[in-house]
Amino acid sequence: MLFGSDFLDIVIGLIMVYLLLSLLVSSLNELIMSVFTSKRGEVLHTAIRTMLSDNFDAGNSTKKQQKLDEQNKTTQTGFADLGIKFYQHPLIQKFAKTKPQKGSSASLNRPSYLNKANFSKILLDILDDPNTINRNFNDVAERIKQEVPEGPTRTALLTFVKEAQGDVTKLDQLLQQWYDDMMQRASGWYKRHVQKVLLVLGLVISVLIDADTFSIADKLANDPEARQQMVNLADSYIDSQSSIDTEANKENSISPVLKDSASNAVSQTLAKAGPEKLSPRTQSRIDSIRGVVHELVTDELFEARSILGMGWDVPQYQHFIAKKKSEKISFKERITTLWNYMVLSLKTIASQVSIQKIIGWLVTALAITLGAPFWFDMLKKVVNIRNTGSKPEDTPAKQNT
């Protein structure tokens, strides 16, 4: 039977491995994006400059764009480049992740988050008469006509002015919608970047722990005990996630990593979920849930590796130096011993590599790019199909009646 219980168990085992690896890689990606890079800030900057700067080209190198920006510097009386003016606004400086330092890159002072209300607020403040306190629609319209140079940006702004029909509140709503529309495009840019990062990280992790899809499937197909253990692991994981989601909903916070992976909440992180929307208590709760989930992933991934025998068959370092433990070894000899061990390990690993294994790593890495939410939903569906399809066997008493 093609879709029998054994086949579904194999599928569940594979999905469980993909899910755990996706969670691990997503966590690593979030760490890289949050600590080591400012990609969100770069994407947000590109989106806003695309909206407001006629001379901005995302395809330009940083140096080339800086030269163009120097040629189109804004002045106090005009908007030669509205995008540059926007990023010079004091509110942007307040939203920035770090304080600008002398001699530091300007990119360090780019916020990673900006909601639509703040975008419109900053833009209207730039376009309004600085000498007035109350927002005046006519002042905004006149400054756009007089000081924004001819080009797509000026045309777009005047279109919104006409559609607002003298209502500054309506103009504010139109600018917010404009920003929302651009964030949808920016989300696509960021998601494509994240998928590339996930592919690289997924391939690295797959090689490090030897997560070869074909070897895993072969193990599941030929080892009933391992197959059952992976099914039990999947059942317990689904139950644990359900309890964590329930706790998260009680606290009115977002769901944990499964719903907060980089590939699944890009639009939210770029535009709508700025840090100002989360109270310290909620943020603390989110961090706590993430910590629990990360710990769960680490434990269960280790268990899955043990069940499936993932990993490289290399000599233990302790055994490698056992014969010298009773001897006094100099620092130079220790370095030589360590080097010889690394060379031996690499040779041992190289002897285990095959074309099939390389393709298996690539399949695993590609599966990881689909993201943890995809595999979690798939796992629940397959487990439900398996549980629905399985029927208890009749007891002897029932058979004799």
Tab-separated table of C-alpha atoms in Angstrom:
chain	number	residue	atom	x	y	z
A	1	MET	CA	0.000	0.000	0.000
A	2	LEU	CA	1.562	3.257	-1.197
A	3	PHE	CA	0.256	5.505	1.594
A	4	GLY	CA	0.338	2.955	4.398
A	5	SER	CA	1.264	3.611	7.990
A	6	ASP	CA	4.970	2.911	7.411
A	7	PHE	CA	5.129	5.363	4.516
A	8	LEU	CA	3.451	8.097	6.581
A	9	ASP	CA	5.848	7.394	9.454
A	10	ILE	CA	8.808	7.926	7.118
A	11	VAL	CA	7.296	11.190	5.905
A	12	ILE	CA	6.688	12.323	9.493
A	13	GLY	CA	10.293	11.539	10.392
A	14	LEU	CA	11.646	13.542	7.471
A	15	ILE	CA	9.340	16.484	8.144
A	16	MET	CA	10.351	16.484	11.801
A	17	VAL	CA	14.024	16.724	10.834
A	18	TYR	CA	13.290	19.550	8.366
A	19	LEU	CA	11.251	21.384	11.024
A	20	LEU	CA	13.931	21.209	13.709
A	21	LEU	CA	16.673	22.246	11.293
A	22	SER	CA	14.488	25.096	9.982
A	23	LEU	CA	13.991	26.374	13.521
A	24	LEU	CA	17.710	26.178	14.224
A	25	VAL	CA	18.662	27.942	10.994
A	26	SER	CA	15.952	30.602	11.447
A	27	SER	CA	17.283	31.328	14.924
A	28	LEU	CA	20.832	31.648	13.592
A	29	ASN	CA	19.581	33.927	10.823
A	30	GLU	CA	17.765	36.163	13.319
A	31	LEU	CA	20.934	36.371	15.403
A	32	ILE	CA	22.987	37.342	12.362
A	33	MET	CA	20.421	39.892	11.163
A	34	SER	CA	19.959	41.454	14.596
A	35	VAL	CA	23.522	41.510	15.881
A	36	PHE	CA	25.998	41.246	13.047
A	37	THR	CA	24.272	43.016	10.143
A	38	SER	CA	21.834	45.878	9.554
A	39	LYS	CA	20.020	44.334	6.591
A	40	ARG	CA	16.560	45.377	7.784
A	41	GLY	CA	17.761	48.959	8.061
A	42	GLU	CA	19.303	48.747	4.595
A	43	VAL	CA	16.097	47.404	3.051
A	44	LEU	CA	13.993	50.053	4.787
A	45	HIS	CA	16.424	52.763	3.638
A	46	THR	CA	16.290	51.473	0.054
A	47	ALA	CA	12.475	51.463	0.107
A	48	ILE	CA	12.152	55.018	1.446
A	49	ARG	CA	14.861	56.389	-0.849
A	50	THR	CA	13.123	54.701	-3.799
A	51	MET	CA	9.905	56.475	-2.840
A	52	LEU	CA	11.365	59.937	-2.232
A	53	SER	CA	14.620	60.197	-4.220
A	54	ASP	CA	14.473	60.493	-7.996
A	55	ASN	CA	18.246	60.106	-8.263
A	56	PHE	CA	18.449	56.978	-6.103
A	57	ASP	CA	19.250	53.633	-7.730
A	58	ALA	CA	19.310	50.535	-5.535
A	59	GLY	CA	21.644	48.912	-8.053
A	60	ASN	CA	24.356	51.507	-7.478
A	61	SER	CA	27.347	50.740	-5.317
A	62	THR	CA	27.542	52.576	-1.998
A	63	LYS	CA	30.341	54.852	-3.206
A	64	LYS	CA	28.553	55.700	-6.443
A	65	GLN	CA	25.335	56.527	-4.614
A	66	GLN	CA	27.227	58.661	-2.097
A	67	LYS	CA	28.669	60.708	-4.969
A	68	LEU	CA	25.185	61.210	-6.394
A	69	ASP	CA	23.903	62.217	-2.961
A	70	GLU	CA	26.704	64.767	-2.621
A	71	GLN	CA	25.644	66.290	-5.911
A	72	ASN	CA	22.018	66.463	-4.768
A	73	LYS	CA	22.383	67.615	-1.175
A	74	THR	CA	19.293	69.169	0.332
A	75	THR	CA	19.395	72.741	1.531
A	76	GLN	CA	17.416	74.560	4.193
A	77	THR	CA	15.235	76.215	1.576
A	78	GLY	CA	14.700	73.397	-0.907
A	79	PHE	CA	14.350	69.664	-1.397
A	80	ALA	CA	16.890	68.677	-4.025
A	81	ASP	CA	16.519	65.144	-2.636
A	82	LEU	CA	13.551	64.513	-0.374
A	83	GLY	CA	14.901	61.078	0.587
A	84	ILE	CA	18.074	62.555	2.062
A	85	LYS	CA	16.022	65.210	3.855
A	86	PHE	CA	13.825	62.473	5.305
A	87	TYR	CA	16.782	60.651	6.852
A	88	GLN	CA	18.089	63.906	8.312
A	89	HIS	CA	14.893	64.427	10.313
A	90	PRO	CA	15.343	64.355	14.126
A	91	LEU	CA	12.683	61.637	14.572
A	92	ILE	CA	14.668	59.303	12.332
A	93	GLN	CA	17.696	59.945	14.531
A	94	LYS	CA	15.598	58.983	17.557
A	95	PHE	CA	14.361	55.772	15.927
A	96	ALA	CA	17.881	54.768	14.904
A	97	LYS	CA	19.448	51.763	16.551
A	98	THR	CA	22.684	53.543	17.453
A	99	LYS	CA	23.810	57.098	17.986
A	100	PRO	CA	25.885	58.483	15.114
A	101	GLN	CA	29.573	58.706	15.918
A	102	LYS	CA	32.148	60.955	14.319
A	103	GLY	CA	33.714	59.219	11.374
A	104	SER	CA	31.236	56.315	11.492
A	105	SER	CA	29.191	55.109	8.556
A	106	ALA	CA	25.858	56.816	7.999
A	107	SER	CA	24.257	53.393	7.588
A	108	LEU	CA	24.729	52.788	11.327
A	109	ASN	CA	22.125	55.466	11.988
A	110	ARG	CA	19.334	53.853	9.993
A	111	PRO	CA	16.359	52.516	11.939
A	112	SER	CA	15.328	48.935	11.265
A	113	TYR	CA	11.647	49.650	11.925
A	114	LEU	CA	9.299	52.450	10.969
A	115	ASN	CA	5.514	52.250	10.997
A	116	LYS	CA	3.318	54.030	8.468
A	117	ALA	CA	2.061	56.667	10.913
A	118	ASN	CA	5.599	57.827	11.679
A	119	PHE	CA	6.525	57.816	7.988
A	120	SER	CA	3.633	60.135	7.157
A	121	LYS	CA	4.299	62.285	10.226
A	122	ILE	CA	7.950	62.847	9.260
A	123	LEU	CA	7.178	63.494	5.598
A	124	LEU	CA	4.407	65.992	6.355
A	125	ASP	CA	6.636	67.736	8.864
A	126	ILE	CA	9.313	68.169	6.182
A	127	LEU	CA	6.788	69.442	3.628
A	128	ASP	CA	4.917	71.765	5.992
A	129	ASP	CA	5.883	75.357	6.757
A	130	PRO	CA	8.431	75.162	9.629
A	131	ASN	CA	7.192	78.494	11.006
A	132	THR	CA	3.668	77.241	11.733
A	133	ILE	CA	2.469	75.087	14.615
A	134	ASN	CA	-0.769	73.707	13.176
A	135	ARG	CA	-0.702	71.511	10.094
A	136	ASN	CA	-1.935	73.467	7.057
A	137	PHE	CA	-2.936	71.676	3.871
A	138	ASN	CA	-2.337	74.677	1.615
A	139	ASP	CA	1.176	75.203	2.998
A	140	VAL	CA	2.048	71.578	2.287
A	141	ALA	CA	0.650	71.763	-1.251
A	142	GLU	CA	2.500	74.993	-2.034
A	143	ARG	CA	5.841	73.746	-0.740
A	144	ILE	CA	5.544	70.605	-2.860
A	145	LYS	CA	4.848	72.724	-5.959
A	146	GLN	CA	7.628	75.211	-5.268
A	147	GLU	CA	10.449	73.214	-3.680
A	148	VAL	CA	10.202	69.583	-4.794
A	149	PRO	CA	11.961	69.343	-8.188
A	150	GLU	CA	10.235	67.965	-11.268
A	151	GLY	CA	10.220	64.191	-11.316
A	152	PRO	CA	8.314	61.068	-10.243
A	153	THR	CA	8.385	61.996	-6.535
A	154	ARG	CA	6.836	65.417	-7.137
A	155	THR	CA	4.221	63.907	-9.454
A	156	ALA	CA	3.260	61.265	-6.868
A	157	LEU	CA	2.956	63.827	-4.066
A	158	LEU	CA	0.840	66.187	-6.178
A	159	THR	CA	-1.413	63.253	-7.089
A	160	PHE	CA	-2.031	62.632	-3.393
A	161	VAL	CA	-2.654	66.364	-2.861
A	162	LYS	CA	-5.325	66.392	-5.565
A	163	GLU	CA	-6.980	63.246	-4.229
A	164	ALA	CA	-7.037	64.632	-0.664
A	165	GLN	CA	-9.120	67.610	-1.842
A	166	GLY	CA	-7.924	69.988	0.852
A	167	ASP	CA	-8.210	67.514	3.734
A	168	VAL	CA	-4.873	67.110	5.540
A	169	THR	CA	-6.182	64.009	7.365
A	170	LYS	CA	-7.001	62.401	4.030
A	171	LEU	CA	-3.526	63.311	2.748
A	172	ASP	CA	-2.029	61.649	5.815
A	173	GLN	CA	-3.990	58.457	5.082
A	174	LEU	CA	-2.893	58.462	1.436
A	175	LEU	CA	0.769	58.791	2.416
A	176	GLN	CA	0.379	55.926	4.873
A	177	GLN	CA	-1.171	53.746	2.168
A	178	TRP	CA	1.686	54.664	-0.179
A	179	TYR	CA	4.135	53.513	2.457
A	180	ASP	CA	2.207	50.262	3.030
A	181	ASP	CA	2.303	49.507	-0.692
A	182	MET	CA	6.054	50.064	-0.819
A	183	MET	CA	6.574	47.867	2.244
A	184	GLN	CA	4.928	45.003	0.387
A	185	ARG	CA	7.641	45.316	-2.252
A	186	ALA	CA	10.340	45.742	0.379
A	187	SER	CA	9.110	42.585	2.089
A	188	GLY	CA	9.752	40.687	-1.125
A	189	TRP	CA	13.297	42.089	-1.323
A	190	TYR	CA	14.027	41.119	2.261
A	191	LYS	CA	12.434	37.691	1.937
A	192	ARG	CA	14.572	36.852	-1.111
A	193	HIS	CA	17.669	37.901	0.817
A	194	VAL	CA	16.623	35.811	3.826
A	195	GLN	CA	16.006	32.764	1.641
A	196	LYS	CA	19.546	33.038	0.262
A	197	VAL	CA	20.927	33.248	3.800
A	198	LEU	CA	18.775	30.305	4.907
A	199	LEU	CA	20.025	28.256	1.956
A	200	VAL	CA	23.666	28.914	2.843
A	201	LEU	CA	23.131	28.315	6.564
A	202	GLY	CA	21.021	25.237	5.826
A	203	LEU	CA	23.731	23.762	3.633
A	204	VAL	CA	26.416	24.465	6.252
A	205	ILE	CA	24.355	22.884	9.050
A	206	SER	CA	23.443	19.919	6.829
A	207	VAL	CA	27.121	19.229	6.125
A	208	LEU	CA	28.228	19.763	9.742
A	209	ILE	CA	25.760	17.255	11.180
A	210	ASP	CA	25.558	15.136	7.993
A	211	ALA	CA	21.813	15.688	7.558
A	212	ASP	CA	21.578	13.833	4.244
A	213	THR	CA	17.930	13.413	3.212
A	214	PHE	CA	18.553	10.109	1.414
A	215	SER	CA	20.419	8.565	4.368
A	216	ILE	CA	17.710	9.738	6.776
A	217	ALA	CA	14.951	8.280	4.583
A	218	ASP	CA	16.875	5.011	4.268
A	219	LYS	CA	17.294	4.813	8.055
A	220	LEU	CA	13.583	5.445	8.595
A	221	ALA	CA	12.574	2.907	5.950
A	222	ASN	CA	14.721	0.079	7.358
A	223	ASP	CA	14.566	0.725	11.109
A	224	PRO	CA	11.041	0.359	12.564
A	225	GLU	CA	12.235	1.359	16.037
A	226	ALA	CA	13.798	4.610	14.798
A	227	ARG	CA	10.667	5.287	12.755
A	228	GLN	CA	8.428	4.915	15.807
A	229	GLN	CA	10.717	7.054	17.942
A	230	MET	CA	10.551	9.882	15.395
A	231	VAL	CA	6.745	9.633	15.295
A	232	ASN	CA	6.659	9.844	19.098
A	233	LEU	CA	9.010	12.835	18.968
A	234	ALA	CA	6.703	14.548	16.459
A	235	ASP	CA	3.624	13.911	18.624
A	236	SER	CA	5.304	15.309	21.735
A	237	TYR	CA	6.572	18.321	19.813
A	238	ILE	CA	3.101	19.188	18.504
A	239	ASP	CA	1.687	18.877	22.031
A	240	SER	CA	4.418	21.108	23.474
A	241	GLN	CA	3.876	23.735	20.786
A	242	SER	CA	0.142	23.755	21.457
A	243	SER	CA	0.750	24.461	25.158
A	244	ILE	CA	3.294	27.202	24.363
A	245	ASP	CA	0.905	28.860	21.884
A	246	THR	CA	-1.848	28.761	24.513
A	247	GLU	CA	0.391	30.524	27.029
A	248	ALA	CA	1.393	33.095	24.416
A	249	ASN	CA	-2.246	33.856	23.604
A	250	LYS	CA	-3.026	34.285	27.305
A	251	GLU	CA	-0.369	36.982	27.467
A	252	ASN	CA	-1.697	38.642	24.295
A	253	SER	CA	1.720	38.297	22.696
A	254	ILE	CA	2.743	36.894	19.370
A	255	SER	CA	3.355	33.198	18.842
A	256	PRO	CA	6.911	31.948	19.241
A	257	VAL	CA	9.529	31.199	16.617
A	258	LEU	CA	7.154	29.188	14.441
A	259	LYS	CA	5.148	32.332	13.635
A	260	ASP	CA	8.002	34.778	14.004
A	261	SER	CA	10.526	33.278	11.603
A	262	ALA	CA	12.310	35.683	9.310
A	263	SER	CA	10.720	34.249	6.205
A	264	ASN	CA	7.168	34.502	7.570
A	265	ALA	CA	6.881	37.968	9.174
A	266	VAL	CA	8.951	40.205	6.942
A	267	SER	CA	6.357	42.882	6.313
A	268	GLN	CA	5.620	43.098	10.041
A	269	THR	CA	9.247	43.499	11.076
A	270	LEU	CA	9.985	46.126	8.434
A	271	ALA	CA	6.985	48.362	8.786
A	272	LYS	CA	4.247	47.523	11.233
A	273	ALA	CA	5.781	46.012	14.349
A	274	GLY	CA	8.148	48.671	15.508
A	275	PRO	CA	9.588	48.335	18.997
A	276	GLU	CA	7.359	51.104	20.250
A	277	LYS	CA	4.315	48.838	19.894
A	278	LEU	CA	5.540	46.276	22.413
A	279	SER	CA	5.412	46.940	26.134
A	280	PRO	CA	8.422	45.854	28.221
A	281	ARG	CA	6.282	43.148	29.835
A	282	THR	CA	5.159	41.762	26.469
A	283	GLN	CA	8.671	41.904	25.053
A	284	SER	CA	9.975	40.084	28.132
A	285	ARG	CA	7.327	37.415	27.658
A	286	ILE	CA	8.225	37.008	23.971
A	287	ASP	CA	11.903	36.643	24.829
A	288	SER	CA	11.038	34.055	27.468
A	289	ILE	CA	8.953	32.019	25.008
A	290	ARG	CA	11.682	32.187	22.411
A	291	GLY	CA	14.185	30.957	24.967
A	292	VAL	CA	11.967	27.989	25.829
A	293	VAL	CA	11.469	27.141	22.159
A	294	HIS	CA	15.178	27.419	21.386
A	295	GLU	CA	15.983	25.098	24.261
A	296	LEU	CA	13.306	22.701	23.065
A	297	VAL	CA	14.752	22.722	19.552
A	298	THR	CA	18.253	22.063	20.857
A	299	ASP	CA	17.126	19.112	22.994
A	300	GLU	CA	14.890	17.539	20.366
A	301	LEU	CA	17.361	18.084	17.551
A	302	PHE	CA	19.975	16.277	19.628
A	303	GLU	CA	17.483	13.472	20.246
A	304	ALA	CA	16.629	13.240	16.539
A	305	ARG	CA	20.336	13.021	15.691
A	306	SER	CA	20.755	10.171	18.167
A	307	ILE	CA	17.743	8.277	16.799
A	308	LEU	CA	18.745	8.643	13.151
A	309	GLY	CA	22.499	8.326	13.631
A	310	MET	CA	23.230	11.664	11.973
A	311	GLY	CA	26.809	12.800	12.284
A	312	TRP	CA	30.267	11.953	11.044
A	313	ASP	CA	32.046	8.744	11.954
A	314	VAL	CA	35.388	10.211	13.023
A	315	PRO	CA	37.890	9.024	15.649
A	316	GLN	CA	37.416	10.453	19.141
A	317	TYR	CA	40.075	12.970	20.117
A	318	GLN	CA	40.397	11.416	23.575
A	319	HIS	CA	41.205	8.040	22.027
A	320	PHE	CA	43.609	9.668	19.603
A	321	ILE	CA	45.800	11.042	22.405
A	322	ALA	CA	45.218	8.231	24.913
A	323	LYS	CA	48.644	6.705	24.368
A	324	LYS	CA	50.295	10.018	25.292
A	325	LYS	CA	48.233	10.822	28.374
A	326	SER	CA	50.835	9.332	30.703
A	327	GLU	CA	53.598	11.309	29.028
A	328	LYS	CA	54.495	14.939	29.487
A	329	ILE	CA	53.651	16.687	26.232
A	330	SER	CA	55.054	20.075	25.310
A	331	PHE	CA	52.884	22.819	23.859
A	332	LYS	CA	54.415	22.284	20.409
A	333	GLU	CA	53.652	18.552	20.577
A	334	ARG	CA	50.074	19.280	21.592
A	335	ILE	CA	49.638	21.567	18.577
A	336	THR	CA	51.147	18.910	16.318
A	337	THR	CA	48.877	16.263	17.822
A	338	LEU	CA	45.817	18.458	17.325
A	339	TRP	CA	46.826	19.170	13.726
A	340	ASN	CA	47.331	15.470	12.991
A	341	TYR	CA	43.925	14.720	14.504
A	342	MET	CA	42.255	17.365	12.316
A	343	VAL	CA	43.967	16.004	9.188
A	344	LEU	CA	42.918	12.447	10.046
A	345	SER	CA	39.327	13.572	10.717
A	346	LEU	CA	39.119	15.445	7.404
A	347	LYS	CA	40.469	12.421	5.543
A	348	THR	CA	37.935	10.197	7.299
A	349	ILE	CA	35.096	12.575	6.406
A	350	ALA	CA	36.281	12.853	2.808
A	351	SER	CA	36.218	9.071	2.490
A	352	GLN	CA	32.515	9.104	3.469
A	353	VAL	CA	31.452	11.787	0.975
A	354	SER	CA	29.671	10.719	-2.206
A	355	ILE	CA	27.654	12.340	-4.986
A	356	GLN	CA	24.467	10.969	-3.423
A	357	LYS	CA	25.385	12.476	-0.056
A	358	ILE	CA	26.093	15.887	-1.611
A	359	ILE	CA	22.714	15.827	-3.375
A	360	GLY	CA	21.118	14.760	-0.076
A	361	TRP	CA	22.623	17.803	1.684
A	362	LEU	CA	21.310	20.085	-1.068
A	363	VAL	CA	17.818	18.595	-0.757
A	364	THR	CA	17.897	19.192	3.004
A	365	ALA	CA	19.136	22.774	2.552
A	366	LEU	CA	16.399	23.518	-0.003
A	367	ALA	CA	13.790	22.051	2.356
A	368	ILE	CA	15.025	24.325	5.151
A	369	THR	CA	14.427	27.438	2.999
A	370	LEU	CA	10.678	26.683	3.053
A	371	GLY	CA	10.705	27.752	6.698
A	372	ALA	CA	9.584	26.360	10.040
A	373	PRO	CA	5.922	27.528	9.695
A	374	PHE	CA	5.559	25.515	6.470
A	375	TRP	CA	6.987	22.327	7.982
A	376	PHE	CA	5.047	22.689	11.238
A	377	ASP	CA	1.762	22.989	9.345
A	378	MET	CA	2.756	20.059	7.131
A	379	LEU	CA	3.687	17.957	10.179
A	380	LYS	CA	0.298	18.559	11.806
A	381	LYS	CA	-1.534	17.614	8.584
A	382	VAL	CA	0.389	14.377	8.069
A	383	VAL	CA	0.059	13.387	11.743
A	384	ASN	CA	-3.698	14.016	11.532
A	385	ILE	CA	-3.934	11.868	8.399
A	386	ARG	CA	-2.000	9.087	10.120
A	387	ASN	CA	-4.112	9.244	13.272
A	388	THR	CA	-7.347	9.355	11.286
A	389	GLY	CA	-6.345	6.424	9.116
A	390	SER	CA	-5.234	4.142	11.930
A	391	LYS	CA	-7.959	1.998	13.510
A	392	PRO	CA	-7.608	-0.154	16.596
A	393	GLU	CA	-7.494	-3.897	15.971
A	394	ASP	CA	-10.421	-5.994	17.168
A	395	THR	CA	-9.827	-7.827	20.424
A	396	PRO	CA	-10.215	-11.657	20.480
A	397	ALA	CA	-13.369	-11.292	22.590
A	398	LYS	CA	-14.990	-9.138	19.908
A	399	GLN	CA	-13.885	-11.458	17.142
A	400	ASN	CA	-15.560	-14.464	18.817
A	401	THR	CA	-18.887	-12.777	19.349
